[in-house]
Amino acid sequence: MTKWLSVKMVKPKCSRNPDGAVEPVMIWPHGISDGFAYYGRRATGRPAFYIYGAEVYGVTHWQPLPKGPK
């Protein structure tokens, strides 16, 4: 299991292109959503966490998704 990372310390990598690839991540607090979001540049053009295309506010920590089964 990966450690939780503070958004104040480090954020996920993302494309510089607003329509570029986004990074799927787990977010905390889970009360914001089911704990899953994307990080990238979408509606605002600046990096942010998104769920269903809407920016998510109040995220304090995140972690990469675990590797899938083999």
Coordinates of N, CA, C and O in Angstrom, one line a residue:
M1 N 0.8 -1.2 0.0 CA 0.0 0.0 0.0 C 0.9 1.2 0.0 O 1.9 1.3 0.7
T2 N 0.5 2.2 -0.8 CA 1.2 3.4 -0.9 C 0.9 4.4 0.2 O -0.3 4.4 0.7
K3 N 1.8 5.2 0.7 CA 1.5 6.2 1.7 C 0.7 7.3 1.1 O 0.8 7.7 0.0
W4 N -0.1 8.0 2.0 CA -0.8 9.2 1.6 C 0.1 10.3 1.5 O 1.0 10.5 2.3
L5 N 0.0 11.1 0.5 CA 0.8 12.3 0.2 C 0.0 13.6 0.4 O -1.1 13.7 -0.1
S6 N 0.6 14.5 1.1 CA -0.1 15.8 1.3 C -0.1 16.6 0.0 O 1.0 16.7 -0.7
V7 N -1.2 17.2 -0.4 CA -1.2 18.1 -1.6 C -0.4 19.3 -1.4 O 0.0 20.0 -2.3
K8 N 0.0 19.7 -0.1 CA 0.8 20.8 0.2 C 2.3 20.5 -0.2 O 3.1 21.4 -0.5
M9 N 2.6 19.2 -0.2 CA 4.0 18.8 -0.4 C 4.2 18.4 -1.9 O 5.2 18.8 -2.4
V10 N 3.3 17.6 -2.4 CA 3.5 17.1 -3.8 C 2.2 16.8 -4.4 O 1.2 16.4 -3.7
K11 N 2.1 17.0 -5.7 CA 0.8 16.7 -6.4 C 1.1 15.7 -7.5 O 2.3 15.6 -8.0
P12 N 0.1 15.0 -8.0 CA 0.4 14.1 -9.1 C 0.9 14.8 -10.3 O 0.6 16.0 -10.6
K13 N 1.6 14.0 -11.2 CA 2.1 14.6 -12.4 C 0.9 14.7 -13.4 O 0.0 13.9 -13.3
C14 N 0.9 15.7 -14.3 CA -0.1 15.8 -15.3 C 0.4 16.5 -16.5 O 1.5 17.1 -16.5
S15 N -0.3 16.3 -17.6 CA 0.1 16.9 -18.9 C 0.0 18.4 -18.8 O -0.9 18.9 -18.1
R16 N 0.8 19.1 -19.6 CA 0.7 20.5 -19.7 C -0.5 20.9 -20.6 O -0.9 22.1 -20.6
N17 N -0.9 20.0 -21.4 CA -2.0 20.2 -22.3 C -3.4 20.1 -21.6 O -3.6 19.1 -21.0
P18 N -4.3 21.1 -21.7 CA -5.6 21.1 -21.1 C -6.4 19.8 -21.5 O -7.2 19.3 -20.7
D19 N -6.2 19.3 -22.6 CA -6.9 18.1 -23.1 C -6.0 16.9 -23.0 O -6.4 15.8 -23.5
G20 N -4.9 17.0 -22.3 CA -4.0 15.8 -22.2 C -4.5 14.8 -21.2 O -5.5 14.9 -20.6
A21 N -3.6 13.8 -21.0 CA -3.9 12.7 -20.1 C -4.1 13.1 -18.7 O -3.4 14.1 -18.3
V22 N -4.9 12.5 -18.0 CA -5.1 12.7 -16.5 C -4.7 11.5 -15.8 O -4.6 10.4 -16.3
E23 N -4.3 11.7 -14.5 CA -3.8 10.7 -13.7 C -4.9 10.2 -12.7 O -5.4 11.0 -11.9
P24 N -5.3 8.9 -12.7 CA -6.3 8.5 -11.7 C -5.6 8.3 -10.4 O -4.5 7.8 -10.3
V25 N -6.2 8.8 -9.3 CA -5.7 8.7 -8.0 C -6.8 8.5 -7.0 O -8.0 8.6 -7.2
M26 N -6.4 8.1 -5.7 CA -7.3 8.0 -4.6 C -7.1 9.4 -3.9 O -6.0 9.9 -3.8
I27 N -8.2 9.9 -3.3 CA -8.2 11.2 -2.6 C -8.7 11.0 -1.2 O -9.5 10.1 -0.9
W28 N -8.3 11.9 -0.3 CA -8.8 12.0 1.0 C -9.1 13.5 1.3 O -8.4 14.3 0.9
P29 N -10.2 13.8 1.9 CA -11.1 12.9 2.7 C -12.1 12.2 1.7 O -12.5 12.8 0.7
H30 N -12.5 11.0 2.1 CA -13.4 10.2 1.3 C -14.8 10.8 1.3 O -15.6 10.5 0.4
G31 N -15.1 11.6 2.3 CA -16.5 12.2 2.3 C -16.8 13.0 1.1 O -17.9 13.3 0.8
I32 N -15.7 13.4 0.4 CA -15.9 14.2 -0.8 C -16.5 13.4 -1.9 O -17.3 13.8 -2.7
S33 N -16.0 12.2 -2.0 CA -16.5 11.2 -3.0 C -16.3 9.8 -2.6 O -16.1 9.6 -1.4
D34 N -16.3 8.9 -3.5 CA -16.0 7.5 -3.1 C -14.5 7.3 -2.9 O -14.1 6.2 -2.7
G35 N -13.7 8.3 -3.0 CA -12.3 8.2 -2.8 C -11.5 8.1 -4.1 O -10.3 8.0 -4.0
F36 N -12.1 8.2 -5.2 CA -11.4 8.1 -6.5 C -11.6 9.3 -7.3 O -12.7 9.9 -7.3
A37 N -10.6 9.8 -7.9 CA -10.7 11.1 -8.7 C -9.6 11.0 -9.8 O -8.8 10.1 -9.8
Y38 N -9.6 12.0 -10.7 CA -8.6 12.2 -11.7 C -7.9 13.5 -11.4 O -8.5 14.4 -10.9
Y39 N -6.6 13.6 -11.7 CA -5.8 14.8 -11.5 C -5.3 15.2 -12.9 O -4.7 14.4 -13.6
G40 N -5.6 16.4 -13.3 CA -5.1 16.9 -14.6 C -5.7 18.3 -14.8 O -6.2 19.0 -13.9
R41 N -5.6 18.8 -16.1 CA -6.1 20.1 -16.5 C -7.3 19.9 -17.3 O -7.3 19.3 -18.3
R42 N -8.4 20.4 -16.8 CA -9.7 20.2 -17.6 C -10.3 21.6 -17.7 O -9.8 22.4 -18.4
A43 N -11.4 21.8 -17.1 CA -12.3 23.0 -17.3 C -11.5 24.3 -17.1 O -11.7 25.2 -17.9
T44 N -10.7 24.4 -16.1 CA -10.0 25.6 -15.7 C -8.7 25.8 -16.4 O -8.1 26.9 -16.4
G45 N -8.1 24.7 -16.9 CA -6.8 24.8 -17.6 C -5.7 24.7 -16.6 O -4.5 24.7 -17.0
R46 N -6.0 24.7 -15.3 CA -4.9 24.5 -14.3 C -5.1 23.2 -13.6 O -6.2 22.6 -13.6
P47 N -4.0 22.6 -13.1 CA -4.1 21.3 -12.5 C -5.1 21.2 -11.3 O -5.0 22.1 -10.5
A48 N -5.9 20.2 -11.3 CA -6.9 20.1 -10.2 C -7.4 18.6 -10.1 O -7.1 17.9 -11.1
F49 N -8.0 18.3 -9.0 CA -8.7 17.0 -8.9 C -10.1 17.1 -9.5 O -10.8 18.1 -9.3
Y50 N -10.5 16.1 -10.3 CA -11.8 16.1 -10.9 C -12.5 14.8 -10.7 O -11.9 13.7 -10.7
I51 N -13.8 14.9 -10.6 CA -14.7 13.7 -10.6 C -15.8 14.0 -11.6 O -16.5 15.1 -11.5
Y52 N -16.0 13.1 -12.6 CA -17.0 13.3 -13.6 C -16.9 14.7 -14.3 O -17.9 15.3 -14.5
G53 N -15.7 15.2 -14.4 CA -15.5 16.5 -15.1 C -15.7 17.7 -14.2 O -15.4 18.8 -14.7
A54 N -16.1 17.5 -13.0 CA -16.3 18.7 -12.1 C -15.1 18.7 -11.1 O -14.6 17.7 -10.6
E55 N -14.6 19.9 -10.9 CA -13.4 20.1 -10.0 C -13.8 19.7 -8.5 O -14.9 20.0 -8.1
V56 N -13.0 19.0 -7.8 CA -13.2 18.6 -6.4 C -12.4 19.5 -5.5 O -11.2 19.7 -5.7
Y57 N -13.0 20.1 -4.5 CA -12.3 21.0 -3.5 C -12.2 20.3 -2.2 O -13.0 19.4 -1.9
G58 N -11.3 20.7 -1.4 CA -11.1 20.2 -0.1 C -10.2 18.9 0.0 O -10.1 18.3 1.1
V59 N -9.6 18.5 -1.0 CA -8.7 17.4 -1.0 C -7.4 17.8 -0.2 O -6.8 18.8 -0.5
T60 N -7.1 17.0 0.8 CA -5.9 17.3 1.6 C -4.8 16.3 1.3 O -3.6 16.6 1.4
H61 N -5.1 15.0 0.9 CA -4.1 14.0 0.6 C -4.5 13.2 -0.6 O -5.7 13.1 -0.9
W62 N -3.6 12.5 -1.2 CA -3.8 11.7 -2.3 C -2.8 10.6 -2.4 O -1.8 10.6 -1.7
Q63 N -3.1 9.5 -3.2 CA -2.1 8.5 -3.4 C -2.4 7.8 -4.7 O -3.5 7.8 -5.2
P64 N -1.3 7.4 -5.4 CA -1.5 6.7 -6.7 C -2.4 5.4 -6.5 O -2.4 4.8 -5.4
L65 N -3.1 5.0 -7.5 CA -3.8 3.8 -7.4 C -2.8 2.6 -7.4 O -1.7 2.7 -8.0
P66 N -3.2 1.5 -6.7 CA -2.3 0.4 -6.7 C -2.3 -0.3 -8.0 O -3.2 -0.1 -8.9
K67 N -1.3 -1.1 -8.3 CA -1.2 -1.8 -9.6 C -2.3 -2.8 -9.6 O -2.6 -3.4 -8.6
G68 N -2.8 -3.0 -10.8 CA -3.8 -4.0 -11.0 C -3.3 -5.4 -10.9 O -2.1 -5.7 -10.9
P69 N -4.2 -6.4 -10.8 CA -3.8 -7.8 -10.7 C -3.2 -8.3 -12.0 O -3.4 -7.8 -13.1
K70 N -2.4 -9.3 -11.8 CA -1.7 -9.9 -13.0 C -2.4 -11.2 -13.3 O -3.0 -11.9 -12.5

